[in-house]
JSON list of C-alpha atoms in Angstrom, two decimals:
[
{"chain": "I", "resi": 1172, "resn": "UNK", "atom": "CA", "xyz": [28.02, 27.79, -2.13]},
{"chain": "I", "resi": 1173, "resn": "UNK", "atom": "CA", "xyz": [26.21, 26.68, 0.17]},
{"chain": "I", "resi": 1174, "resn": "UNK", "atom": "CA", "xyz": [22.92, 25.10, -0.91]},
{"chain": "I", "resi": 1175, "resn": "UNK", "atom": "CA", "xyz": [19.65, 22.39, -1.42]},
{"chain": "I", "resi": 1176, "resn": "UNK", "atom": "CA", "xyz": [19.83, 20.97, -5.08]},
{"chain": "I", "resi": 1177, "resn": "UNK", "atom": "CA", "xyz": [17.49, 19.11, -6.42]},
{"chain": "I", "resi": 1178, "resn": "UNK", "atom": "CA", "xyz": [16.99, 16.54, -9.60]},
{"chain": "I", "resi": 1179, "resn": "UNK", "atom": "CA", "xyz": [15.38, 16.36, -12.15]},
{"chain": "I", "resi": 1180, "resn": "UNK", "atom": "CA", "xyz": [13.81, 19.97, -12.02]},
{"chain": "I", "resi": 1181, "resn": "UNK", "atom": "CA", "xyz": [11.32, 18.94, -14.66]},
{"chain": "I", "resi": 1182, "resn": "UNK", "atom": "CA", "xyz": [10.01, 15.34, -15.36]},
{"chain": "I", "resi": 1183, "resn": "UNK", "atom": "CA", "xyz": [6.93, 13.97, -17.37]},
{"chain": "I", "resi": 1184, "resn": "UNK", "atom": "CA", "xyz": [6.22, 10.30, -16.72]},
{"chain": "I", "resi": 1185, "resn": "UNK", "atom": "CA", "xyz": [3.41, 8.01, -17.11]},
{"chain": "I", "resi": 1186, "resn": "UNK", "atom": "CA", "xyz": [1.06, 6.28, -14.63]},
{"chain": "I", "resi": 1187, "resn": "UNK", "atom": "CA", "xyz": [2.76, 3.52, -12.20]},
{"chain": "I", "resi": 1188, "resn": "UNK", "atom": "CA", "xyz": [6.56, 4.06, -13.80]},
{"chain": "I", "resi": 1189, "resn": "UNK", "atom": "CA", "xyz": [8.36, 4.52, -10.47]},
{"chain": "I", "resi": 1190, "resn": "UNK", "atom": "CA", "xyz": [10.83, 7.36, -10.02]},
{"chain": "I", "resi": 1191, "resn": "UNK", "atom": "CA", "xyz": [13.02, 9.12, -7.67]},
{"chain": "I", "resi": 1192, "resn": "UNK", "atom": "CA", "xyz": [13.52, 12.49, -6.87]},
{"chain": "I", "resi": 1193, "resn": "UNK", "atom": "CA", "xyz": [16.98, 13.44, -5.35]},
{"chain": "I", "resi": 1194, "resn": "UNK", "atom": "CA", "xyz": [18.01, 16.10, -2.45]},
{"chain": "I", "resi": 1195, "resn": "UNK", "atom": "CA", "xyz": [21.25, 17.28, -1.46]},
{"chain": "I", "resi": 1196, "resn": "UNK", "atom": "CA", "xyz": [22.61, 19.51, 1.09]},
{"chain": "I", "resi": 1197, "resn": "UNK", "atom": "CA", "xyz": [25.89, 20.36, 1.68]},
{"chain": "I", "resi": 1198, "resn": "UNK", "atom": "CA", "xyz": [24.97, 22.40, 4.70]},
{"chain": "I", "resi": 1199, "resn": "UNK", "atom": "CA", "xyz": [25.36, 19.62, 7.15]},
{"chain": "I", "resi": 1200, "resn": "UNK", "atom": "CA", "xyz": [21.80, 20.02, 8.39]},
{"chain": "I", "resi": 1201, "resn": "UNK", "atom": "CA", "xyz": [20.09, 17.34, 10.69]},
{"chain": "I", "resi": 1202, "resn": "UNK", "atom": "CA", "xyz": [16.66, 18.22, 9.49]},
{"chain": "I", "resi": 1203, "resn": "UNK", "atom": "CA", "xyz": [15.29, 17.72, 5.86]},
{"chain": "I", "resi": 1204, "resn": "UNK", "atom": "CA", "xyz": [11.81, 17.24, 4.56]},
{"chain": "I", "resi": 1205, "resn": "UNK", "atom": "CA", "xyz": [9.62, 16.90, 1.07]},
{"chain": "I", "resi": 1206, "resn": "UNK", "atom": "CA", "xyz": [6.51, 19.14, 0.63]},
{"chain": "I", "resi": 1207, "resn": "UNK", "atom": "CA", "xyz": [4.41, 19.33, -2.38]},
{"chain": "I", "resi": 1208, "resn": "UNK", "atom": "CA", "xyz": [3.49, 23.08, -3.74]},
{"chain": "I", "resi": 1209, "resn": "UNK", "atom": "CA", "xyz": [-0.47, 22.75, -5.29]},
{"chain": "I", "resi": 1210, "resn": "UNK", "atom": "CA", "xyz": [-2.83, 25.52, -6.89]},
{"chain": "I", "resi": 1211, "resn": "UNK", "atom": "CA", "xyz": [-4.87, 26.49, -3.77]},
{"chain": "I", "resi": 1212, "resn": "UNK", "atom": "CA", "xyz": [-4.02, 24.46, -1.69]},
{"chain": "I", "resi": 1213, "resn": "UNK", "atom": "CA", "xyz": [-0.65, 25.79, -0.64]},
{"chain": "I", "resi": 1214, "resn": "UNK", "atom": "CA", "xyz": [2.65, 24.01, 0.99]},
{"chain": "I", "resi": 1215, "resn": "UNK", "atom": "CA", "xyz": [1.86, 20.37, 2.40]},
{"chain": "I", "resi": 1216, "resn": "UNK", "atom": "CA", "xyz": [4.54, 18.22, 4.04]},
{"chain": "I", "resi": 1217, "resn": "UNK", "atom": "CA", "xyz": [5.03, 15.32, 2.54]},
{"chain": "I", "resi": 1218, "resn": "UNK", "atom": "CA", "xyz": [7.40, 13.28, 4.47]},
{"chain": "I", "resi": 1219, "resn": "UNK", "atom": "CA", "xyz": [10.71, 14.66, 6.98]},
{"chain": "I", "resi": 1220, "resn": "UNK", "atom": "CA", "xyz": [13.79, 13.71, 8.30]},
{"chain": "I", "resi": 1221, "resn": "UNK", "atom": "CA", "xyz": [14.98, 14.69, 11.96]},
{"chain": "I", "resi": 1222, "resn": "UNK", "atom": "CA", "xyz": [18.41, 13.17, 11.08]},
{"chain": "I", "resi": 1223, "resn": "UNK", "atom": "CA", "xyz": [19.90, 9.80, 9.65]},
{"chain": "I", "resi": 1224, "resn": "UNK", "atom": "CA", "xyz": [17.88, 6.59, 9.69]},
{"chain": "I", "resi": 1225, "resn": "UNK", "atom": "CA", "xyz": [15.32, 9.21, 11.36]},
{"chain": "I", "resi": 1226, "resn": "UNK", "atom": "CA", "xyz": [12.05, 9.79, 9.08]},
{"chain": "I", "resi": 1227, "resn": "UNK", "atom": "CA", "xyz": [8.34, 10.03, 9.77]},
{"chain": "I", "resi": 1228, "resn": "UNK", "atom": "CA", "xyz": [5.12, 11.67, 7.84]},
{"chain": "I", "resi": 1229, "resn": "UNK", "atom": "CA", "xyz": [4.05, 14.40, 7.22]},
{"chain": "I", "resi": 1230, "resn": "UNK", "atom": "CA", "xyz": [0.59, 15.20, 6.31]},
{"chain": "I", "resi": 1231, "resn": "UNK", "atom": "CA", "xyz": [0.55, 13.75, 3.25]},
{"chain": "I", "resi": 1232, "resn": "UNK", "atom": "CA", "xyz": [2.30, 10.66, 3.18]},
{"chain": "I", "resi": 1233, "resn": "UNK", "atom": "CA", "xyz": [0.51, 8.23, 0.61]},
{"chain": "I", "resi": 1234, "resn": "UNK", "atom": "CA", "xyz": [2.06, 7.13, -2.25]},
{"chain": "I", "resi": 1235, "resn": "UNK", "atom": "CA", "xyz": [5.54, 8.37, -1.03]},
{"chain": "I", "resi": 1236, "resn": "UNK", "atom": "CA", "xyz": [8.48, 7.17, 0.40]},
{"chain": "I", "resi": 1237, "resn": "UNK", "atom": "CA", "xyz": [11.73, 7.96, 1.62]},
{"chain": "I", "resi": 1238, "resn": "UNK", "atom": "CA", "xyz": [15.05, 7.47, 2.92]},
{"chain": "I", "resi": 1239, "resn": "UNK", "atom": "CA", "xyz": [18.02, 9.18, 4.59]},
{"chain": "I", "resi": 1240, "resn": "UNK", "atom": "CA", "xyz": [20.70, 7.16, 4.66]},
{"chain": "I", "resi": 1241, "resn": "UNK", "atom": "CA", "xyz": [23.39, 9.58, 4.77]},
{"chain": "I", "resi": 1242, "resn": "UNK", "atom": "CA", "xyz": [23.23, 13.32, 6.28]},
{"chain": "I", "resi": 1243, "resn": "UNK", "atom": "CA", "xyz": [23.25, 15.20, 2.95]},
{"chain": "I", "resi": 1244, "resn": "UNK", "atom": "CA", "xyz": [20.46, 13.14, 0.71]},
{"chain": "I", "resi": 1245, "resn": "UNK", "atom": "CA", "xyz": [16.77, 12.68, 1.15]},
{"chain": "I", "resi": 1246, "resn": "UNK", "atom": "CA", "xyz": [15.52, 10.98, -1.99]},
{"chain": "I", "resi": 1247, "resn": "UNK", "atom": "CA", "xyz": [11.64, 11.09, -2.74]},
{"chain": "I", "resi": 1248, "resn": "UNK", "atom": "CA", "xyz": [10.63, 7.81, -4.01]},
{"chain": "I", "resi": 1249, "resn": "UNK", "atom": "CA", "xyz": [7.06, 6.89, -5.77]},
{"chain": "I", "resi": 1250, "resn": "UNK", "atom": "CA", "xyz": [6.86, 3.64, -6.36]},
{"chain": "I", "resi": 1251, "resn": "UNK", "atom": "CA", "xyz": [3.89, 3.59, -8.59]},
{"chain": "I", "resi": 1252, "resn": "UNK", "atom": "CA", "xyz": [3.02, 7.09, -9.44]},
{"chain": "I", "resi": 1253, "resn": "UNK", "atom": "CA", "xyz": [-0.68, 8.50, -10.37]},
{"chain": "I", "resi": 1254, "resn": "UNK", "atom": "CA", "xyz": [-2.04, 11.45, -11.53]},
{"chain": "I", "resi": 1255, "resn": "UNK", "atom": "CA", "xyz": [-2.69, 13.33, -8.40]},
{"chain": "I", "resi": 1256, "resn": "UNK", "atom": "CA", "xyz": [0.65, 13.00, -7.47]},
{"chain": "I", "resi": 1257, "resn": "UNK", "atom": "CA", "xyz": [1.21, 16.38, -10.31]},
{"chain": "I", "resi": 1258, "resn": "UNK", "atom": "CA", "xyz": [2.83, 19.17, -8.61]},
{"chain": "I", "resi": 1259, "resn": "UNK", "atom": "CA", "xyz": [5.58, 21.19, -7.52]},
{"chain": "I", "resi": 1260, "resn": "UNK", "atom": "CA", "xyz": [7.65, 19.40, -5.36]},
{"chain": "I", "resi": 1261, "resn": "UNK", "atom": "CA", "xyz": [10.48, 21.34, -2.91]},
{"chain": "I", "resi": 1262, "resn": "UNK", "atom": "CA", "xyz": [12.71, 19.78, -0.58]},
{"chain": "I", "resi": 1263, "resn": "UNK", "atom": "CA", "xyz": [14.08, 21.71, 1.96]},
{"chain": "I", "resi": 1264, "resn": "UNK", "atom": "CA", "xyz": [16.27, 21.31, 5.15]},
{"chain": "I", "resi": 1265, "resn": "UNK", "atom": "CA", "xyz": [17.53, 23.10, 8.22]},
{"chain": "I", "resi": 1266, "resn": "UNK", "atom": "CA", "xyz": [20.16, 22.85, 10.92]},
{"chain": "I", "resi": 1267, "resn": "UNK", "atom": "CA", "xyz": [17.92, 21.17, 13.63]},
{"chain": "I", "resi": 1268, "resn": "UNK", "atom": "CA", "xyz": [14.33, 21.57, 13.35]},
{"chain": "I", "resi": 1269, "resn": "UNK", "atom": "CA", "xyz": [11.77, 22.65, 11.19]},
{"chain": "I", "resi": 1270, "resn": "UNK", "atom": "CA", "xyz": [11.44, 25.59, 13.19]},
{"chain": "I", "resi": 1271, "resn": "UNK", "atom": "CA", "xyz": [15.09, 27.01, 12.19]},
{"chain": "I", "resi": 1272, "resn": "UNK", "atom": "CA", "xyz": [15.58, 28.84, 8.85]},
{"chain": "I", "resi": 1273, "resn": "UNK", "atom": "CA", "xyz": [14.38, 26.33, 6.23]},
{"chain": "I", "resi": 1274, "resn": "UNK", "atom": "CA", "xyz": [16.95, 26.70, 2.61]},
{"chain": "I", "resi": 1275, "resn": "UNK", "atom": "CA", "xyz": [14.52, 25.28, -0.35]},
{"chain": "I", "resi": 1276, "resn": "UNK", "atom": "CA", "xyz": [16.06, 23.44, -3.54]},
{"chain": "I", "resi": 1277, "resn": "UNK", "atom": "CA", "xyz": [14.41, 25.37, -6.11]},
{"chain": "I", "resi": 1278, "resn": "UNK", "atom": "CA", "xyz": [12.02, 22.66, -6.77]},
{"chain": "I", "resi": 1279, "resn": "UNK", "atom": "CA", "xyz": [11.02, 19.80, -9.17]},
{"chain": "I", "resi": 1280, "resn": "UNK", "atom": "CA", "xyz": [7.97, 20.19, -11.63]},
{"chain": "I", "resi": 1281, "resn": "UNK", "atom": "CA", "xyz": [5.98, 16.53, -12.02]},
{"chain": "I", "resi": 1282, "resn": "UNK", "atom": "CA", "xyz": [3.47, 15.58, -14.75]},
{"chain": "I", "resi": 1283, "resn": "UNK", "atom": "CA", "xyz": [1.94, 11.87, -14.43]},
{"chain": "I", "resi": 1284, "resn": "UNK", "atom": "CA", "xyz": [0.39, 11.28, -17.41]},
{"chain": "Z", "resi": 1287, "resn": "UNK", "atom": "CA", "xyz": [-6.59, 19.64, 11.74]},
{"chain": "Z", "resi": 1288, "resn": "UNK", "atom": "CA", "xyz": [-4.15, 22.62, 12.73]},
{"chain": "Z", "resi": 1289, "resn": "UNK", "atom": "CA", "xyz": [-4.75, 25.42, 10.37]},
{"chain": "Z", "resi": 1290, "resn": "UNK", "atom": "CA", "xyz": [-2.89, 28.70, 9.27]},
{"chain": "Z", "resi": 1291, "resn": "UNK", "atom": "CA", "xyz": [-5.25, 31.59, 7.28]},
{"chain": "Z", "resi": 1292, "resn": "UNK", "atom": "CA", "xyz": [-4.22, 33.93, 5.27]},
{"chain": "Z", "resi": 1293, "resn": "UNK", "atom": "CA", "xyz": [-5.98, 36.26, 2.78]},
{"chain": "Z", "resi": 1294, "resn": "UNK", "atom": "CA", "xyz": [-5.19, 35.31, -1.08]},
{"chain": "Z", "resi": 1295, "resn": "UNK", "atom": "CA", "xyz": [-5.46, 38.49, -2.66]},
{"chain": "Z", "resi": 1296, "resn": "UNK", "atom": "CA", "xyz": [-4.24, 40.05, -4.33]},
{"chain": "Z", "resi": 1297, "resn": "UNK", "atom": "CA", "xyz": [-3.07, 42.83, -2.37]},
{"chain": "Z", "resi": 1298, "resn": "UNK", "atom": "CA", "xyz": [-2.08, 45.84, -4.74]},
{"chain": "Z", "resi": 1299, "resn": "UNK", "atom": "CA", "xyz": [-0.21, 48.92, -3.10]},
{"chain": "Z", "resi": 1300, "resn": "UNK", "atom": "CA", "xyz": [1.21, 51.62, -4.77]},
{"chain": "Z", "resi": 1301, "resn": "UNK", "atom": "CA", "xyz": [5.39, 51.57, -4.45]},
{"chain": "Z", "resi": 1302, "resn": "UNK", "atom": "CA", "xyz": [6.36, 53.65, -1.23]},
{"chain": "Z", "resi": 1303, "resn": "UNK", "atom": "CA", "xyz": [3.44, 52.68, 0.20]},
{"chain": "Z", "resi": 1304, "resn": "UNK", "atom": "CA", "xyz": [3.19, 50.01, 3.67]},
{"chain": "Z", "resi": 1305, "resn": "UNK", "atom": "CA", "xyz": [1.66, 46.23, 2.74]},
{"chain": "Z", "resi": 1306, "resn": "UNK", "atom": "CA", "xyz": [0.06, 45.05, 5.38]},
{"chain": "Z", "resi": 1307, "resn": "UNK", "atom": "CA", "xyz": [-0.44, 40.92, 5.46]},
{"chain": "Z", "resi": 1308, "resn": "UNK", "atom": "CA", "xyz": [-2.41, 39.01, 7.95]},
{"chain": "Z", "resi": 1309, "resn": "UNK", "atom": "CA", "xyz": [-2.45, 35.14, 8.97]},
{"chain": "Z", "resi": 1310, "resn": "UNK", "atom": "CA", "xyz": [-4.09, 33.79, 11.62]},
{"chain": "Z", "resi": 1311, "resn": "UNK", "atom": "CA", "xyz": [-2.85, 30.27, 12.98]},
{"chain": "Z", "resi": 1312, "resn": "UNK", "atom": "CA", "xyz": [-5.21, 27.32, 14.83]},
{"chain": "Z", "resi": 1313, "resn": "UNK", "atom": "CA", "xyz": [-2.92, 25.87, 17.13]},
{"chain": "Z", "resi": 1314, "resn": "UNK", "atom": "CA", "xyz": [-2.57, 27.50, 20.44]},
{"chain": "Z", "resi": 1315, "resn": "UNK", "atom": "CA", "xyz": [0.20, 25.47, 21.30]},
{"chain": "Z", "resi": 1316, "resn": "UNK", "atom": "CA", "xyz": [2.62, 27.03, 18.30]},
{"chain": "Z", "resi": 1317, "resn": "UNK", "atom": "CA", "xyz": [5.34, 28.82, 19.58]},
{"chain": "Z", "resi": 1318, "resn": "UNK", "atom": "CA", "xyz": [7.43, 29.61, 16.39]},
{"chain": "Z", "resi": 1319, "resn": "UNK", "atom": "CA", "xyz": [6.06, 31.59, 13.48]},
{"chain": "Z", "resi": 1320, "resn": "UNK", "atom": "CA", "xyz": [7.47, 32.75, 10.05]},
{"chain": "Z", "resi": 1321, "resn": "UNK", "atom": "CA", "xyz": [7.27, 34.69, 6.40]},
{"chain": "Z", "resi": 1322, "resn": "UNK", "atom": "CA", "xyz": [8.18, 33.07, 4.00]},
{"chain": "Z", "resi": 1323, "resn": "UNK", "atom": "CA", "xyz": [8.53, 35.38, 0.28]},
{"chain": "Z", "resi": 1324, "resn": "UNK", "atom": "CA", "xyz": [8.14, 33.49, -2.53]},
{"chain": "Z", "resi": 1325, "resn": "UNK", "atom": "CA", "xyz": [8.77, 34.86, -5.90]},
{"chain": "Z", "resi": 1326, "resn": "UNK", "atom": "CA", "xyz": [6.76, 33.12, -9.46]},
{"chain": "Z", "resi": 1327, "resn": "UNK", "atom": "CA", "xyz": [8.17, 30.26, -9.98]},
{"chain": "Z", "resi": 1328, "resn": "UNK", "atom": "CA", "xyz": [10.87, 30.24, -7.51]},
{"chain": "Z", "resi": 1329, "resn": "UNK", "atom": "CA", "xyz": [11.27, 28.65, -4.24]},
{"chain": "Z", "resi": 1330, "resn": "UNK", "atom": "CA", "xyz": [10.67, 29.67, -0.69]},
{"chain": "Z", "resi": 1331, "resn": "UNK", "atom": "CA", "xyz": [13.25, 32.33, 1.38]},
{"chain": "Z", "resi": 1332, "resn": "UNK", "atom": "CA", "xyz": [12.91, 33.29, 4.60]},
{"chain": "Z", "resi": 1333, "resn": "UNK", "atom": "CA", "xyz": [12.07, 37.15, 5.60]},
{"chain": "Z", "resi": 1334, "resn": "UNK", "atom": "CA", "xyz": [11.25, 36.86, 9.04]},
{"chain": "Z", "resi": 1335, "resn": "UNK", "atom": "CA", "xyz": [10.77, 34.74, 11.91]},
{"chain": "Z", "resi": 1336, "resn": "UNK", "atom": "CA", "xyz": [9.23, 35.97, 15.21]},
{"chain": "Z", "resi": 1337, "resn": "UNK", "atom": "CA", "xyz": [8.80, 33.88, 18.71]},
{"chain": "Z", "resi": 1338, "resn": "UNK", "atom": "CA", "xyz": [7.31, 36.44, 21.25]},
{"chain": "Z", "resi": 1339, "resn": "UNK", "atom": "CA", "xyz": [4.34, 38.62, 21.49]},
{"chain": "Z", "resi": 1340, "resn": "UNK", "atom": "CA", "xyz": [5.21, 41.98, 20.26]},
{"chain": "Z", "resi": 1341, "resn": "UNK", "atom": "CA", "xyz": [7.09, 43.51, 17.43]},
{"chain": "Z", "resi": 1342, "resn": "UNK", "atom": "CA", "xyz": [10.32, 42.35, 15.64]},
{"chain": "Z", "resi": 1343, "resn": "UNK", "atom": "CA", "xyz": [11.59, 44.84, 12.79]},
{"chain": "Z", "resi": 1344, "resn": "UNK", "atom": "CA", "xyz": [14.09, 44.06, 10.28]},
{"chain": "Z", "resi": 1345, "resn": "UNK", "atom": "CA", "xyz": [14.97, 46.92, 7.61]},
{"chain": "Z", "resi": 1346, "resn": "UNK", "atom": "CA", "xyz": [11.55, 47.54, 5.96]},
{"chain": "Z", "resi": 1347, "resn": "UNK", "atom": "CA", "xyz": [9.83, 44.44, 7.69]},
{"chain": "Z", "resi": 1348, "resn": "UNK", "atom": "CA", "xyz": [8.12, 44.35, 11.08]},
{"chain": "Z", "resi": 1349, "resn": "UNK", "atom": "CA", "xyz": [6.48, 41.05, 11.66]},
{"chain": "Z", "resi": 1350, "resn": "UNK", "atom": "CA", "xyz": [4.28, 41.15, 14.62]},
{"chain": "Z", "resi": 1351, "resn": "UNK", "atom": "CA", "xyz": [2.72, 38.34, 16.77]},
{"chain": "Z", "resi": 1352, "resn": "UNK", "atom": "CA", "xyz": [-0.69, 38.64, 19.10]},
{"chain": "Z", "resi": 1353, "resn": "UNK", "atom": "CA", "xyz": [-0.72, 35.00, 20.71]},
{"chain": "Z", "resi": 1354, "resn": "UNK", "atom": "CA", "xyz": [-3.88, 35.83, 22.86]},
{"chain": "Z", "resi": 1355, "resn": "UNK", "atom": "CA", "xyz": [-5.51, 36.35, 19.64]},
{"chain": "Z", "resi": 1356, "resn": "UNK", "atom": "CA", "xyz": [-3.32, 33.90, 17.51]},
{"chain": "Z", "resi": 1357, "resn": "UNK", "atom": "CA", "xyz": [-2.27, 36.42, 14.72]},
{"chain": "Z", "resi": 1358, "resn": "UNK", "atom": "CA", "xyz": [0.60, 37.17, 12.77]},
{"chain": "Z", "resi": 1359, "resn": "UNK", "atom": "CA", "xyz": [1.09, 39.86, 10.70]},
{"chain": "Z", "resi": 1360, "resn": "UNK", "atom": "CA", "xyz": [4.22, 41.44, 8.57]},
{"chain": "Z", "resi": 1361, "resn": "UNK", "atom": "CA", "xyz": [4.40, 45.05, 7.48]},
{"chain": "Z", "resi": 1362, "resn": "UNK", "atom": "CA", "xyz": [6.56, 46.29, 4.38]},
{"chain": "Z", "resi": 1363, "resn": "UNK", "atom": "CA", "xyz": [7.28, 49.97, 4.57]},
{"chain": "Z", "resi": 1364, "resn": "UNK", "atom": "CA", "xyz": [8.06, 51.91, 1.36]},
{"chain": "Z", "resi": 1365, "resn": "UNK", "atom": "CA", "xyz": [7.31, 48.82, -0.98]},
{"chain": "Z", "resi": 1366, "resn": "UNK", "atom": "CA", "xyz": [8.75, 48.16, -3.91]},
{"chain": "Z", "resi": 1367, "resn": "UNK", "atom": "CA", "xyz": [8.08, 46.55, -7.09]},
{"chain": "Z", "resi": 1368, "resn": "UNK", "atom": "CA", "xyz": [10.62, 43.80, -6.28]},
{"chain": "Z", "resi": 1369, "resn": "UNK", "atom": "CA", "xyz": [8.79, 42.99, -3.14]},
{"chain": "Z", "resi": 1370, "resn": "UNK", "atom": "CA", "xyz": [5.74, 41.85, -5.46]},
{"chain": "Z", "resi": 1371, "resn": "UNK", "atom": "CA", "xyz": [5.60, 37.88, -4.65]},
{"chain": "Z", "resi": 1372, "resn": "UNK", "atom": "CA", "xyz": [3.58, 35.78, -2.79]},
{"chain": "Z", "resi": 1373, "resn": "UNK", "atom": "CA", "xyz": [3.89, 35.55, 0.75]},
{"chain": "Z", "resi": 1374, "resn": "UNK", "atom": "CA", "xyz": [3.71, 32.38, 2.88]},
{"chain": "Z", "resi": 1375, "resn": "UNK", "atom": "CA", "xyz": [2.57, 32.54, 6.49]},
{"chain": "Z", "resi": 1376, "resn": "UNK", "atom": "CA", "xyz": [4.34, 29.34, 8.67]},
{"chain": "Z", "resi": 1377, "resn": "UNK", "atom": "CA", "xyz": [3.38, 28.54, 12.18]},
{"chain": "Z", "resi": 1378, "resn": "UNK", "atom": "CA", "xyz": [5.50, 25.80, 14.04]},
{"chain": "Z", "resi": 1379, "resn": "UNK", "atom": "CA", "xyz": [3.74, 22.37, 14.60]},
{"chain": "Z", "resi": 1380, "resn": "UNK", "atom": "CA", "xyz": [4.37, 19.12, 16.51]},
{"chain": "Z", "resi": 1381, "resn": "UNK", "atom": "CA", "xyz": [7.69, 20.15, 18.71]},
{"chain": "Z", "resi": 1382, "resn": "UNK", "atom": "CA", "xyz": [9.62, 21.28, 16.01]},
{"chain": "Z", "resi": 1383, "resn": "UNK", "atom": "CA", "xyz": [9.42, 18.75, 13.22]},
{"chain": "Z", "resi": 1384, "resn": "UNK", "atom": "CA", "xyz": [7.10, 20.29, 10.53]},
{"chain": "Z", "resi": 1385, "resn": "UNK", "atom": "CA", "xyz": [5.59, 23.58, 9.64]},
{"chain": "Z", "resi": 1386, "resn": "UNK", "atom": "CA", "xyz": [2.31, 24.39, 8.60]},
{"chain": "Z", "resi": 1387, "resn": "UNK", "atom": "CA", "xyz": [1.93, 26.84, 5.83]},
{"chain": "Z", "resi": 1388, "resn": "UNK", "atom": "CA", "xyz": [-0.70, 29.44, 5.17]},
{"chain": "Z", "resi": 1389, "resn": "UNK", "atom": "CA", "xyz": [-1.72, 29.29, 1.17]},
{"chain": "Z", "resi": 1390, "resn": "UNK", "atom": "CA", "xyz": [0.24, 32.58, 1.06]},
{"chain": "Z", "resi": 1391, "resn": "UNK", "atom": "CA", "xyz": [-0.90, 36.31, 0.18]},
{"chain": "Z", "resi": 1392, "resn": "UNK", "atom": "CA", "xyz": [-0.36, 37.79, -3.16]},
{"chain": "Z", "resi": 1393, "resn": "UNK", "atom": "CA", "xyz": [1.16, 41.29, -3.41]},
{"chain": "Z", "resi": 1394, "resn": "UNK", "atom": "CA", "xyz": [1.65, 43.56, -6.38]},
{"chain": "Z", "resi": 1395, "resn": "UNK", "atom": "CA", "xyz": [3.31, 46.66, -5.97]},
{"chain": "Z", "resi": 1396, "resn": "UNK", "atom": "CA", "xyz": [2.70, 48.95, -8.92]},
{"chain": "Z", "resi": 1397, "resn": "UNK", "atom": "CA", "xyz": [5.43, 51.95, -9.80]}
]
């Protein structure tokens, strides 16, 4: 089946504990990117991926990182995680651009305590 | 800062009714436009995409795109409870590498 997973889907963690949030696709698409879902203020992009060892911001960059090192993963890192970072967080990717069909994982819910 | 508008709502039609949802996008330059539907506590799917001035109709949807006066729109005929979800207004940005999202129209369709 073709499809974006994601991991975890839920995770509570405390201020400055760094974590990684995993994407895979096993669509063999060139383009991937992170956005994060908040109340009112909609679907930012985070960070994307126009192919491997290819990556560049979004709009809203701080306190992320990333890395594609192979075609089908895009992790999410924060390497010292605060409370505004809470949100929904979806990763999604498409066969070129971000202007072709984008597939969503089905996201990952983040508390920082 | 490039901008996509839509209403909030909620929008509340009766089912067999047509929902009408608006968006209006800030940068002149986009060429690529979408609907996203996005169901509580699900993820995004795409409805409909449209790339030229006019109409584009897909079973029950019609998106529609006015460039001159940078709006999108996307018409549901007959509506149905299952169409109830939020829906997310995209316009392309920067030459293909990102979206920007509306904050996306709620609609409730009551039977």
């Amino acid at each position: 089946e073709a499809q974006v997973t994601q991991n975890p889907r839920y995770l509570i963690t405390v201020t400055g504990k760094k974590l990684t949030v995993t994407c895979s696709q096993n669509m063999n698409h060139e383009y991937m990117s992170w956005y994060r879902q908040d109340p009112g203020l909609g679907l930012r992009q985070i960070y994307y991926s126009m192919n491997v060892e290819v990556t560049d911001k979004g709009d809203v960059p701080e306190g992320y990182k990333v890395s594609r090192k192979e075609k089908r993963n895009f992790p999410l890192i924060l390497e010292s995680p605060s409370p505004n970072q809470t949100s929904l967080y979806f990763c999604a990717s498409s066969i070129l651009a971000a202007n072709n069909e984008q597939f969503f994982g089905p996201g990952t819910r983040l508390t920082v305590l | 800062q490039k901008e996509v508008e839509q209403n909030s709502g909620p929008l509340s039609v009766p089912e067999g009714a047509i929902a009408s949802l608006n968006c209006t996008y800030s940068d002149r330059g986009s060429q690529s436009f979408f609907w996203y539907r996005q169901y509580s506590g699900k993820s995004p799917e795409l409805i409909m995409s449209i790339y030229s001035n006019g109409d584009k109709e897909d079973g029950r949807f019609t998106a529609q795109l006015n460039k001159a006066s940078q709006y999108v729109s996307l018409l549901i005929r007959d509506s149905q409870p299952s169409d109830s979800a939020t829906y997310l207004c995209a316009s392309e940005a920067q030459a293909g590498t990102a979206l920007i999202f509306g904050k996306g129209t709620t609609l409730s369709v009551s039977s």
